[in-house]
mmCIF file of C-alpha atoms in Angstrom:
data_model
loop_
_atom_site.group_PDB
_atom_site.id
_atom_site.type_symbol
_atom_site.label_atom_id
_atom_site.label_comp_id
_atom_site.label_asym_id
_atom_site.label_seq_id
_atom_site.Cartn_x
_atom_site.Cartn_y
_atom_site.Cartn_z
ATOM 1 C CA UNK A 1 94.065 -88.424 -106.982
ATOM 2 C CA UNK A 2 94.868 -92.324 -107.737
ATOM 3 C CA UNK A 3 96.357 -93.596 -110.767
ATOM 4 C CA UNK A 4 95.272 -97.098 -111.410
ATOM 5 C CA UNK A 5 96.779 -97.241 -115.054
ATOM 6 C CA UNK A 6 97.676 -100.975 -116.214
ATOM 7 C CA UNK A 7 96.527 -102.216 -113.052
ATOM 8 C CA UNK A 8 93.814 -105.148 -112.952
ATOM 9 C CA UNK A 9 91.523 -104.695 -109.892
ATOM 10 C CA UNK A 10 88.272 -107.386 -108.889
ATOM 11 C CA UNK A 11 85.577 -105.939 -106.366
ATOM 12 C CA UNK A 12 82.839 -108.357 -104.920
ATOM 13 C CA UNK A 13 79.881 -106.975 -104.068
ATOM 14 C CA UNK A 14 80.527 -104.705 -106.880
ATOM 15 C CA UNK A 15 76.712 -103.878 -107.647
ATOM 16 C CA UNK A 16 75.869 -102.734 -103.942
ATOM 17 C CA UNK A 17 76.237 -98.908 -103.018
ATOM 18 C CA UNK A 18 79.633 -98.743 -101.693
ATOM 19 C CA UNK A 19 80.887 -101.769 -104.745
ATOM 20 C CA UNK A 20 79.653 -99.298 -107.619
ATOM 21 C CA UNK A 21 81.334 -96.066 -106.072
ATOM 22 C CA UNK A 22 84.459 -97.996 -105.766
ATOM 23 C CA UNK A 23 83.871 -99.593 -109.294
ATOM 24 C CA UNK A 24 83.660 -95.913 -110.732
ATOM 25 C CA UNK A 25 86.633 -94.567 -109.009
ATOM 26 C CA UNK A 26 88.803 -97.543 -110.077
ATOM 27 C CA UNK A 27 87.899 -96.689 -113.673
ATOM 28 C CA UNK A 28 87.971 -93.135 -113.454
ATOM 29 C CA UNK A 29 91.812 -94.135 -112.006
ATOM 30 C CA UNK A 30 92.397 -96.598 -115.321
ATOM 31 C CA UNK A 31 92.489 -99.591 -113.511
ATOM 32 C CA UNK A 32 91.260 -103.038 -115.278
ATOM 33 C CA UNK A 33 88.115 -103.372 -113.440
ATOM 34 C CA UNK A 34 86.681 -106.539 -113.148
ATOM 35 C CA UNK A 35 82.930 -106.153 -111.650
ATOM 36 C CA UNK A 36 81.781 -109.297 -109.503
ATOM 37 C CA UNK A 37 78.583 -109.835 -107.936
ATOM 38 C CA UNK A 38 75.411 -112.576 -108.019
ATOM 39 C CA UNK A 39 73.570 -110.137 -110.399
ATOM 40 C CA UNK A 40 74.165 -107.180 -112.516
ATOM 41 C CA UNK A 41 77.901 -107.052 -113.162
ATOM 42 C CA UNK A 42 77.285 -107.034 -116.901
ATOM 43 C CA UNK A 43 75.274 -103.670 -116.665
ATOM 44 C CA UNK A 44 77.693 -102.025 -114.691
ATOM 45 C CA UNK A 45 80.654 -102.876 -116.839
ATOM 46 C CA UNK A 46 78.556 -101.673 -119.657
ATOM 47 C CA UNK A 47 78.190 -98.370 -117.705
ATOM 48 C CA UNK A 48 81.701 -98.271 -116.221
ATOM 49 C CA UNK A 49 83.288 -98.178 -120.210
ATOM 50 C CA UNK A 50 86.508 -98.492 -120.772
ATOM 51 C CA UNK A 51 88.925 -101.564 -119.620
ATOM 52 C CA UNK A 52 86.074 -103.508 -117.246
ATOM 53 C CA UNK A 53 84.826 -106.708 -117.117
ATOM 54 C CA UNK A 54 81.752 -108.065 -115.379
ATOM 55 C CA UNK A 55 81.693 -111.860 -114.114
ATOM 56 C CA UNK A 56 78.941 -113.418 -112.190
ATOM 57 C CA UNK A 57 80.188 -114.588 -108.849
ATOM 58 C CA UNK A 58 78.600 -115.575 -105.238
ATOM 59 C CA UNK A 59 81.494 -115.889 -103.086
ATOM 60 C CA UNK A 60 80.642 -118.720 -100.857
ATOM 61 C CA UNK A 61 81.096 -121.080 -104.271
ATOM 62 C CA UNK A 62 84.240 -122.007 -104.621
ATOM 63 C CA UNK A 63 84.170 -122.685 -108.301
ATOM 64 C CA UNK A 64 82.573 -119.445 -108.973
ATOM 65 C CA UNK A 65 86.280 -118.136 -108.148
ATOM 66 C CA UNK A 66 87.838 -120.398 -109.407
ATOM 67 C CA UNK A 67 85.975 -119.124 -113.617
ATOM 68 C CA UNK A 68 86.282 -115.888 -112.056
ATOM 69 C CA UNK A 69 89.923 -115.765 -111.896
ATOM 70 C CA UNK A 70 90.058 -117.256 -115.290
ATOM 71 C CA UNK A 71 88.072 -114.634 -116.979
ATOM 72 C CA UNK A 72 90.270 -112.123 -115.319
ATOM 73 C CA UNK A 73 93.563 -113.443 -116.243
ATOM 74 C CA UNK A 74 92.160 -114.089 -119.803
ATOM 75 C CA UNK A 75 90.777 -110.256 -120.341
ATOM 76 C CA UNK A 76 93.307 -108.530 -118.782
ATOM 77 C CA UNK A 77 96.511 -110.970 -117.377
ATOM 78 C CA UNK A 78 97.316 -111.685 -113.641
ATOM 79 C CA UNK A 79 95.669 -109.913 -111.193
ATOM 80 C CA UNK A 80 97.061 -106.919 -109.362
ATOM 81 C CA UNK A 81 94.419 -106.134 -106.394
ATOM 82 C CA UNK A 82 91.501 -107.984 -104.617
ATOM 83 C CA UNK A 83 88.591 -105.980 -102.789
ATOM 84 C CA UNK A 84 86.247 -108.125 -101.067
ATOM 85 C CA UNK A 85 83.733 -105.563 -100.435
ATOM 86 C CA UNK A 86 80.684 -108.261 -100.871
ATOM 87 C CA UNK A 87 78.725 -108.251 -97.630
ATOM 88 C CA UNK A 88 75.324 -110.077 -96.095
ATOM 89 C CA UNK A 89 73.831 -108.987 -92.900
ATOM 90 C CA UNK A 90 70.748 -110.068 -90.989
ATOM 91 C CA UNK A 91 69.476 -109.023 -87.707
ATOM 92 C CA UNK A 92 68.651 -111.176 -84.953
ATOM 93 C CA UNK A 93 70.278 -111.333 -81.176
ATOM 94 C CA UNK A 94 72.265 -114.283 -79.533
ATOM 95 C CA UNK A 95 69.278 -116.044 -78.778
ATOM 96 C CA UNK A 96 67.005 -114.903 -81.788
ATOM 97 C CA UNK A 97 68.827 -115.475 -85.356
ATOM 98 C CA UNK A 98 67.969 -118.643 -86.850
ATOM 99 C CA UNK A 99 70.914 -120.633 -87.222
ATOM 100 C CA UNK A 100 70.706 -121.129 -90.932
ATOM 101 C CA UNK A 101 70.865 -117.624 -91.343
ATOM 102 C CA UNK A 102 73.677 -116.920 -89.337
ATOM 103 C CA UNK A 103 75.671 -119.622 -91.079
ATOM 104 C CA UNK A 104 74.504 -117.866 -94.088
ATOM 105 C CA UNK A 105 76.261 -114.345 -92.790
ATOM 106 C CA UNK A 106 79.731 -116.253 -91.968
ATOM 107 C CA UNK A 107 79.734 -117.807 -95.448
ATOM 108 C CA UNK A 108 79.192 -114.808 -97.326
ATOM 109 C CA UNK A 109 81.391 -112.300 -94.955
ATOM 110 C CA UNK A 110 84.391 -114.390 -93.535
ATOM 111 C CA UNK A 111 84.147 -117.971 -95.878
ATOM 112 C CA UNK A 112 83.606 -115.733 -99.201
ATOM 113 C CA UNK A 113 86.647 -113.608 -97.995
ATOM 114 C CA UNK A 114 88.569 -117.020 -97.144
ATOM 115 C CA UNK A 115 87.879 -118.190 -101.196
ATOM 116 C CA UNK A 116 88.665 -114.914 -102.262
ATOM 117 C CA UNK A 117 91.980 -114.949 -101.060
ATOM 118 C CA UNK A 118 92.480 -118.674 -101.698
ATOM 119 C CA UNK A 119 91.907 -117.826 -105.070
ATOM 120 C CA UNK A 120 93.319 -114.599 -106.186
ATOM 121 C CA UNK A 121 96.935 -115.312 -104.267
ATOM 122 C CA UNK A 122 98.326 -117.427 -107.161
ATOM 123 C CA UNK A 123 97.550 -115.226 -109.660
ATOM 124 C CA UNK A 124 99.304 -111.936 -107.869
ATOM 125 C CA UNK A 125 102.222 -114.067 -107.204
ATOM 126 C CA UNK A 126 102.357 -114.561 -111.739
ATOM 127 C CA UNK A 127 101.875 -110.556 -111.186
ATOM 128 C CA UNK A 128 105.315 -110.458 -108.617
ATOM 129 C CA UNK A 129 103.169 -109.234 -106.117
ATOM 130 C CA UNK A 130 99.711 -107.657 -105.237
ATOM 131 C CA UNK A 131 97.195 -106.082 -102.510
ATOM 132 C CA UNK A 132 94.215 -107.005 -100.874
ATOM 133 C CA UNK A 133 91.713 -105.167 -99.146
ATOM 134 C CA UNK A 134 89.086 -107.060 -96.805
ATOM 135 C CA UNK A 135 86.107 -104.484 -96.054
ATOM 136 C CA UNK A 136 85.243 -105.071 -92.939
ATOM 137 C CA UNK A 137 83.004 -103.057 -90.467
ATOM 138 C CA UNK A 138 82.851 -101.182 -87.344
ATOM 139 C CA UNK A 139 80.554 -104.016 -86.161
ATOM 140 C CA UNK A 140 84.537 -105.854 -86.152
ATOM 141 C CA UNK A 141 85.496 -103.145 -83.494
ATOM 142 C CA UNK A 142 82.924 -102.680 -80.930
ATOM 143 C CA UNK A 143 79.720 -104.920 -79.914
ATOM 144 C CA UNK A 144 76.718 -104.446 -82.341
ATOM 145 C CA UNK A 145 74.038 -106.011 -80.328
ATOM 146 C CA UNK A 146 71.059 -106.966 -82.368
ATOM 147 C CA UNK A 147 73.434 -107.879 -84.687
ATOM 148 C CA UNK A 148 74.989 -110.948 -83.491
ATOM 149 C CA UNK A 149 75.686 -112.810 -86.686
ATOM 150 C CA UNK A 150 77.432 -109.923 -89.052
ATOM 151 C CA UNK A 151 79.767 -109.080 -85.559
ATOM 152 C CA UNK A 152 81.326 -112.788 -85.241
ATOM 153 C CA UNK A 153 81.811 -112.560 -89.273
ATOM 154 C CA UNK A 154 83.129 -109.407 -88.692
ATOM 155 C CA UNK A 155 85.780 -110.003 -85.835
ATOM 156 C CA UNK A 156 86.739 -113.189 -87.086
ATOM 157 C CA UNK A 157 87.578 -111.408 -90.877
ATOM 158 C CA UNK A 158 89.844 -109.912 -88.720
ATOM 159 C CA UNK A 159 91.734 -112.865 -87.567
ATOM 160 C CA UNK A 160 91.834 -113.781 -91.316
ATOM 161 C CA UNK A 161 93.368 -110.666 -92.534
ATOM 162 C CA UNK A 162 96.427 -110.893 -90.315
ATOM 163 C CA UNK A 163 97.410 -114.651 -90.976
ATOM 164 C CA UNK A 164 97.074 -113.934 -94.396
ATOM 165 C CA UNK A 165 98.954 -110.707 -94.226
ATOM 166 C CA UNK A 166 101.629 -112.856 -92.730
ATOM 167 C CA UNK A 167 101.648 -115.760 -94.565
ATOM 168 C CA UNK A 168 101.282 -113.970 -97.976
ATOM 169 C CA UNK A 169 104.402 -111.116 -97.109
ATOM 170 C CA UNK A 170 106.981 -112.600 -98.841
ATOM 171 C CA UNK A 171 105.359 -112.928 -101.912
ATOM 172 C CA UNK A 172 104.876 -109.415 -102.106
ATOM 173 C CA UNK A 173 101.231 -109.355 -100.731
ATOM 174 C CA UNK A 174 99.804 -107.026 -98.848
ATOM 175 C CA UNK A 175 96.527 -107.737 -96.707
ATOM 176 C CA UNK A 176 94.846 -104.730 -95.153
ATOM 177 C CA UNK A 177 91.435 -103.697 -94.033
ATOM 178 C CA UNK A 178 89.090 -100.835 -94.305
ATOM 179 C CA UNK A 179 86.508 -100.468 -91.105
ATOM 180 C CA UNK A 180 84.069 -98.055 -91.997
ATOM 181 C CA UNK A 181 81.202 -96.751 -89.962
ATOM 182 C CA UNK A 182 77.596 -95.775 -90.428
ATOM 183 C CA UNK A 183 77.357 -95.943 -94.490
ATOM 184 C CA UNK A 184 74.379 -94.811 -96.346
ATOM 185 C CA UNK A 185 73.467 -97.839 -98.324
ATOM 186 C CA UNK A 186 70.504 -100.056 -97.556
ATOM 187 C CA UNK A 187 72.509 -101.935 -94.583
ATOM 188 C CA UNK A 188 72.070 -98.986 -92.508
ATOM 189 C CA UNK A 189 68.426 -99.367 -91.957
ATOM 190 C CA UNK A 190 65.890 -102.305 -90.979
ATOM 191 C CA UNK A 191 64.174 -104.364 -92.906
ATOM 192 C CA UNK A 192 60.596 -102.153 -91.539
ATOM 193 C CA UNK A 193 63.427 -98.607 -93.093
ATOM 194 C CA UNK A 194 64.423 -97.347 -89.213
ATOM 195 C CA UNK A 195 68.192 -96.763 -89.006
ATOM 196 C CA UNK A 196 69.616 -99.828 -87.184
ATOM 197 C CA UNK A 197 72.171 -97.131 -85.523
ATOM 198 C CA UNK A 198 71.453 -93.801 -84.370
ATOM 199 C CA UNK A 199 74.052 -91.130 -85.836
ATOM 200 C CA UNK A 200 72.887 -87.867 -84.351
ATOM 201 C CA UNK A 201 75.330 -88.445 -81.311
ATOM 202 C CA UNK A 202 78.393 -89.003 -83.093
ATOM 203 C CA UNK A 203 81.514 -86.978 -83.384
ATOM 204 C CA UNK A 204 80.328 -86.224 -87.336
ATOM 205 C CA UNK A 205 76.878 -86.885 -86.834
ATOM 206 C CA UNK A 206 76.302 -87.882 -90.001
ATOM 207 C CA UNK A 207 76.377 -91.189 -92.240
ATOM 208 C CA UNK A 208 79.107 -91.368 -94.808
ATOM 209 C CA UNK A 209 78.700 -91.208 -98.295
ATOM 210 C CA UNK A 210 79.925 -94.358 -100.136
ATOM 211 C CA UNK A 211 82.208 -92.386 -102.469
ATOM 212 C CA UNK A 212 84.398 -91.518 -98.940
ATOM 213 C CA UNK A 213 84.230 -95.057 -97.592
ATOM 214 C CA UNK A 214 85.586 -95.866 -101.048
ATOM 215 C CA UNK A 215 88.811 -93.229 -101.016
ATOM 216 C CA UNK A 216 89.737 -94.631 -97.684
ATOM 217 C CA UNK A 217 90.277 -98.273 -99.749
ATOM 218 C CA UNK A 218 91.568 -97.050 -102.785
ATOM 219 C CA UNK A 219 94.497 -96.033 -100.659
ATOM 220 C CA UNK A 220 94.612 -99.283 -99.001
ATOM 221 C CA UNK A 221 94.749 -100.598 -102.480
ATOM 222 C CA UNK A 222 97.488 -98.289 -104.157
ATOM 223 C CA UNK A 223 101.469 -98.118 -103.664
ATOM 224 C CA UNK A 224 100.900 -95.206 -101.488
ATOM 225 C CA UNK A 225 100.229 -97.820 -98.788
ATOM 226 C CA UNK A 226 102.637 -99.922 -99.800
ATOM 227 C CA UNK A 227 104.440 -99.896 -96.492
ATOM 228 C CA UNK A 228 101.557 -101.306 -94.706
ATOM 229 C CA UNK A 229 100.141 -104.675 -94.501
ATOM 230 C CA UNK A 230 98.154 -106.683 -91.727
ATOM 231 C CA UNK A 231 96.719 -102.786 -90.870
ATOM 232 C CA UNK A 232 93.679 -101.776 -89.946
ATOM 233 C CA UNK A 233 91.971 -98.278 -91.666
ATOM 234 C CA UNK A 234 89.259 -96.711 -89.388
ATOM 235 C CA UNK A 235 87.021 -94.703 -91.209
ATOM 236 C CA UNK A 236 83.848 -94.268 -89.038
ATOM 237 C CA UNK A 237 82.919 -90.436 -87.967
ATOM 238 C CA UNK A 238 83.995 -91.037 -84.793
ATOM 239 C CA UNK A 239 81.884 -93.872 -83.681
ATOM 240 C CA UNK A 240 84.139 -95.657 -81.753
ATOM 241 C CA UNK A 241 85.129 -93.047 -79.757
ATOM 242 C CA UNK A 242 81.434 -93.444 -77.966
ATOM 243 C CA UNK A 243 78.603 -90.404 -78.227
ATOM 244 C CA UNK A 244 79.562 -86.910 -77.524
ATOM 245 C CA UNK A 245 77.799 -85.716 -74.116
#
Protein backbone atom coordinates (compact mmCIF):
# COMPACT_ATOMS: atom_id res chain seq x y z
CA UNK A 1 0.00 0.00 0.00
CA UNK A 2 3.15 2.37 0.93
CA UNK A 3 6.46 2.08 -0.48
CA UNK A 4 9.03 3.32 1.91
CA UNK A 5 12.10 1.97 -0.18
CA UNK A 6 15.47 4.04 0.50
CA UNK A 7 13.70 6.14 2.81
CA UNK A 8 15.13 6.65 6.50
CA UNK A 9 12.22 7.05 8.98
CA UNK A 10 12.74 7.69 13.24
CA UNK A 11 9.55 6.95 15.48
CA UNK A 12 9.63 7.94 19.28
CA UNK A 13 7.72 6.11 21.37
CA UNK A 14 8.51 3.34 19.10
CA UNK A 15 8.07 0.44 21.80
CA UNK A 16 4.41 1.54 22.87
CA UNK A 17 1.33 -0.10 21.02
CA UNK A 18 0.65 2.31 18.36
CA UNK A 19 5.06 2.98 17.95
CA UNK A 20 5.52 -0.90 17.18
CA UNK A 21 2.51 -1.13 14.62
CA UNK A 22 3.91 1.83 12.91
CA UNK A 23 7.53 0.40 13.31
CA UNK A 24 6.27 -2.86 11.45
CA UNK A 25 4.48 -1.16 8.70
CA UNK A 26 7.47 1.14 7.96
CA UNK A 27 9.55 -2.01 7.48
CA UNK A 28 7.13 -4.04 5.83
CA UNK A 29 7.16 -0.62 3.36
CA UNK A 30 11.33 -0.79 3.20
CA UNK A 31 11.86 2.20 4.94
CA UNK A 32 15.23 2.65 7.15
CA UNK A 33 13.64 2.38 10.43
CA UNK A 34 15.24 3.80 13.19
CA UNK A 35 13.37 2.57 16.57
CA UNK A 36 13.58 5.23 19.52
CA UNK A 37 12.32 4.90 22.88
CA UNK A 38 13.71 4.95 26.83
CA UNK A 39 13.74 1.08 26.71
CA UNK A 40 13.55 -1.73 24.33
CA UNK A 41 14.44 -0.31 20.92
CA UNK A 42 17.20 -2.89 20.55
CA UNK A 43 14.62 -5.84 20.77
CA UNK A 44 12.39 -4.45 18.41
CA UNK A 45 14.95 -3.73 15.76
CA UNK A 46 16.06 -7.23 16.33
CA UNK A 47 12.43 -8.28 15.58
CA UNK A 48 11.69 -5.68 12.89
CA UNK A 49 14.88 -7.34 10.54
CA UNK A 50 15.92 -5.87 7.80
CA UNK A 51 17.30 -2.05 7.43
CA UNK A 52 16.36 -0.85 11.33
CA UNK A 53 18.13 0.58 13.90
CA UNK A 54 17.27 0.92 17.57
CA UNK A 55 18.71 4.00 19.68
CA UNK A 56 17.88 4.74 23.21
CA UNK A 57 16.23 8.10 23.48
CA UNK A 58 13.90 10.09 26.16
CA UNK A 59 12.84 13.04 24.35
CA UNK A 60 12.83 15.70 26.91
CA UNK A 61 16.99 15.34 26.80
CA UNK A 62 18.25 17.29 24.46
CA UNK A 63 21.47 15.46 23.95
CA UNK A 64 19.72 12.24 23.65
CA UNK A 65 18.74 13.79 20.08
CA UNK A 66 21.34 15.22 19.49
CA UNK A 67 23.49 10.96 19.49
CA UNK A 68 20.29 10.05 18.11
CA UNK A 69 20.56 11.90 14.98
CA UNK A 70 24.11 10.85 14.74
CA UNK A 71 23.48 7.21 14.82
CA UNK A 72 20.90 7.76 12.18
CA UNK A 73 22.87 9.68 9.76
CA UNK A 74 25.81 7.23 10.40
CA UNK A 75 23.61 3.84 9.68
CA UNK A 76 21.65 4.98 7.10
CA UNK A 77 22.55 8.95 5.83
CA UNK A 78 20.26 12.05 6.36
CA UNK A 79 17.06 11.59 7.54
CA UNK A 80 13.94 11.54 5.41
CA UNK A 81 10.84 11.51 8.01
CA UNK A 82 10.28 12.26 11.78
CA UNK A 83 7.24 10.65 13.78
CA UNK A 84 6.99 11.83 17.19
CA UNK A 85 4.55 9.36 18.30
CA UNK A 86 6.21 9.23 22.05
CA UNK A 87 3.48 10.19 24.49
CA UNK A 88 3.03 10.54 28.61
CA UNK A 89 -0.29 11.03 30.15
CA UNK A 90 -1.46 11.30 33.74
CA UNK A 91 -4.79 11.98 35.13
CA UNK A 92 -5.63 14.56 37.49
CA UNK A 93 -8.20 17.75 37.07
CA UNK A 94 -7.32 21.57 37.13
CA UNK A 95 -7.16 21.61 40.67
CA UNK A 96 -5.89 17.95 41.37
CA UNK A 97 -2.57 17.07 39.22
CA UNK A 98 0.47 17.70 41.06
CA UNK A 99 2.40 20.20 39.37
CA UNK A 100 5.51 18.17 38.89
CA UNK A 101 3.62 15.83 37.04
CA UNK A 102 2.01 18.01 34.79
CA UNK A 103 5.31 19.64 33.92
CA UNK A 104 6.33 16.16 33.38
CA UNK A 105 3.34 15.64 30.57
CA UNK A 106 4.37 19.07 28.68
CA UNK A 107 8.01 17.94 28.56
CA UNK A 108 7.47 14.67 27.19
CA UNK A 109 4.35 15.65 24.73
CA UNK A 110 4.99 19.32 23.47
CA UNK A 111 9.01 20.00 24.77
CA UNK A 112 10.05 16.34 23.40
CA UNK A 113 8.18 17.28 20.11
CA UNK A 114 9.94 20.88 20.25
CA UNK A 115 13.68 18.82 20.41
CA UNK A 116 12.52 16.54 17.97
CA UNK A 117 12.05 18.95 15.44
CA UNK A 118 14.97 21.13 16.58
CA UNK A 119 16.93 18.29 15.87
CA UNK A 120 15.91 16.33 12.91
CA UNK A 121 15.37 19.74 10.61
CA UNK A 122 19.10 20.01 9.70
CA UNK A 123 19.50 16.76 8.75
CA UNK A 124 16.28 16.68 6.16
CA UNK A 125 17.50 19.87 4.81
CA UNK A 126 21.28 17.51 3.84
CA UNK A 127 18.26 15.12 2.54
CA UNK A 128 16.69 18.34 0.17
CA UNK A 129 13.73 18.00 2.03
CA UNK A 130 11.61 15.81 4.47
CA UNK A 131 8.20 15.21 6.55
CA UNK A 132 7.16 15.27 9.91
CA UNK A 133 4.35 13.91 11.61
CA UNK A 134 3.43 15.17 15.29
CA UNK A 135 0.84 12.52 16.83
CA UNK A 136 -1.27 14.33 18.58
CA UNK A 137 -4.72 13.44 20.16
CA UNK A 138 -8.31 14.08 20.17
CA UNK A 139 -7.71 15.39 23.72
CA UNK A 140 -6.04 18.54 21.17
CA UNK A 141 -9.66 18.94 19.74
CA UNK A 142 -12.24 18.90 22.34
CA UNK A 143 -12.01 19.29 26.35
CA UNK A 144 -10.85 16.02 28.11
CA UNK A 145 -11.73 16.86 31.61
CA UNK A 146 -9.96 14.72 34.10
CA UNK A 147 -7.30 15.09 31.94
CA UNK A 148 -6.07 18.49 32.32
CA UNK A 149 -2.36 18.07 31.81
CA UNK A 150 -2.16 15.74 28.42
CA UNK A 151 -5.06 18.50 26.88
CA UNK A 152 -2.75 21.77 27.33
CA UNK A 153 0.24 19.45 25.85
CA UNK A 154 -2.03 18.51 23.41
CA UNK A 155 -3.49 21.93 22.10
CA UNK A 156 -0.39 23.63 22.45
CA UNK A 157 1.48 20.67 20.01
CA UNK A 158 -0.82 22.18 17.90
CA UNK A 159 0.42 25.66 17.92
CA UNK A 160 3.87 24.02 17.36
CA UNK A 161 3.02 22.13 14.32
CA UNK A 162 1.87 25.15 12.34
CA UNK A 163 4.88 27.57 13.08
CA UNK A 164 6.99 24.90 12.22
CA UNK A 165 5.06 23.95 9.16
CA UNK A 166 5.63 27.53 8.23
CA UNK A 167 8.87 28.23 9.11
CA UNK A 168 10.29 24.89 7.78
CA UNK A 169 8.22 25.21 4.01
CA UNK A 170 10.81 26.39 2.07
CA UNK A 171 13.15 23.93 2.87
CA UNK A 172 11.01 21.39 1.62
CA UNK A 173 9.45 20.34 5.03
CA UNK A 174 6.35 19.31 5.63
CA UNK A 175 4.75 19.39 9.27
CA UNK A 176 1.44 17.62 9.69
CA UNK A 177 -0.51 15.94 12.40
CA UNK A 178 -2.42 12.82 13.01
CA UNK A 179 -5.43 13.21 15.82
CA UNK A 180 -6.60 9.95 16.57
CA UNK A 181 -9.34 8.93 18.91
CA UNK A 182 -10.08 6.23 21.42
CA UNK A 183 -6.90 3.76 20.73
CA UNK A 184 -6.59 0.45 22.31
CA UNK A 185 -3.28 0.67 24.01
CA UNK A 186 -2.84 1.02 27.75
CA UNK A 187 -3.66 4.98 27.62
CA UNK A 188 -7.17 4.18 27.13
CA UNK A 189 -7.82 2.91 30.55
CA UNK A 190 -7.02 4.05 34.31
CA UNK A 191 -4.47 3.30 36.26
CA UNK A 192 -7.38 0.95 38.62
CA UNK A 193 -8.08 -0.76 34.20
CA UNK A 194 -11.71 1.30 33.69
CA UNK A 195 -11.75 2.96 30.25
CA UNK A 196 -11.01 6.67 30.89
CA UNK A 197 -13.65 7.29 27.86
CA UNK A 198 -16.74 5.55 27.21
CA UNK A 199 -16.98 4.32 23.41
CA UNK A 200 -20.33 2.61 23.25
CA UNK A 201 -21.97 6.03 22.16
CA UNK A 202 -19.86 6.84 19.38
CA UNK A 203 -20.52 6.98 15.71
CA UNK A 204 -18.14 3.54 15.42
CA UNK A 205 -18.55 2.52 18.80
CA UNK A 206 -15.58 0.94 18.99
CA UNK A 207 -11.76 1.68 19.92
CA UNK A 208 -9.34 1.62 17.05
CA UNK A 209 -6.84 -0.79 16.49
CA UNK A 210 -3.28 0.68 16.46
CA UNK A 211 -2.46 -0.80 13.04
CA UNK A 212 -5.41 1.89 11.61
CA UNK A 213 -4.22 4.81 13.71
CA UNK A 214 -0.89 3.91 12.10
CA UNK A 215 -2.18 3.92 8.13
CA UNK A 216 -3.70 7.26 8.79
CA UNK A 217 0.25 8.55 9.51
CA UNK A 218 1.95 6.62 7.12
CA UNK A 219 0.07 8.74 4.66
CA UNK A 220 0.88 11.81 6.46
CA UNK A 221 4.39 10.60 6.11
CA UNK A 222 4.55 9.54 2.31
CA UNK A 223 4.58 11.73 -1.06
CA UNK A 224 1.00 10.95 -1.39
CA UNK A 225 0.52 13.86 1.03
CA UNK A 226 2.93 15.77 -0.30
CA UNK A 227 0.63 18.65 -1.06
CA UNK A 228 -0.21 19.15 2.49
CA UNK A 229 1.59 20.64 5.30
CA UNK A 230 0.50 22.56 8.59
CA UNK A 231 -2.82 19.93 8.22
CA UNK A 232 -4.55 18.33 10.57
CA UNK A 233 -5.69 14.27 10.00
CA UNK A 234 -8.77 13.30 12.14
CA UNK A 235 -8.94 9.84 12.69
CA UNK A 236 -11.28 9.28 15.72
CA UNK A 237 -14.65 7.08 15.00
CA UNK A 238 -16.55 9.90 15.12
CA UNK A 239 -15.87 11.27 18.50
CA UNK A 240 -15.91 14.67 17.86
CA UNK A 241 -18.96 14.75 16.29
CA UNK A 242 -20.55 14.21 20.06
CA UNK A 243 -22.65 10.75 21.01
CA UNK A 244 -25.28 9.49 18.75
CA UNK A 245 -28.86 9.91 20.52
Amino acid sequence: MFDFTGRTVLVTGATGALGTALSTRLARAGANTVVAARTGADQLAADLGGPSLGVRLDVTDESDWTEAIARTEARFGPLDILVNNAAYLRVGTTESIPLEEFRRVLDTNLTGALLGIRAAAPSMRRAGGGAIVNVNSIAGLAAAPGLVAYSSSKWALRGLMRAAAKELARDNIRVNAVHPGIIETPLAYGPDGTELVPVDDLAVPRRAAPEEIADFILFAASDRARFATGSEIVADGGFTLGPVA
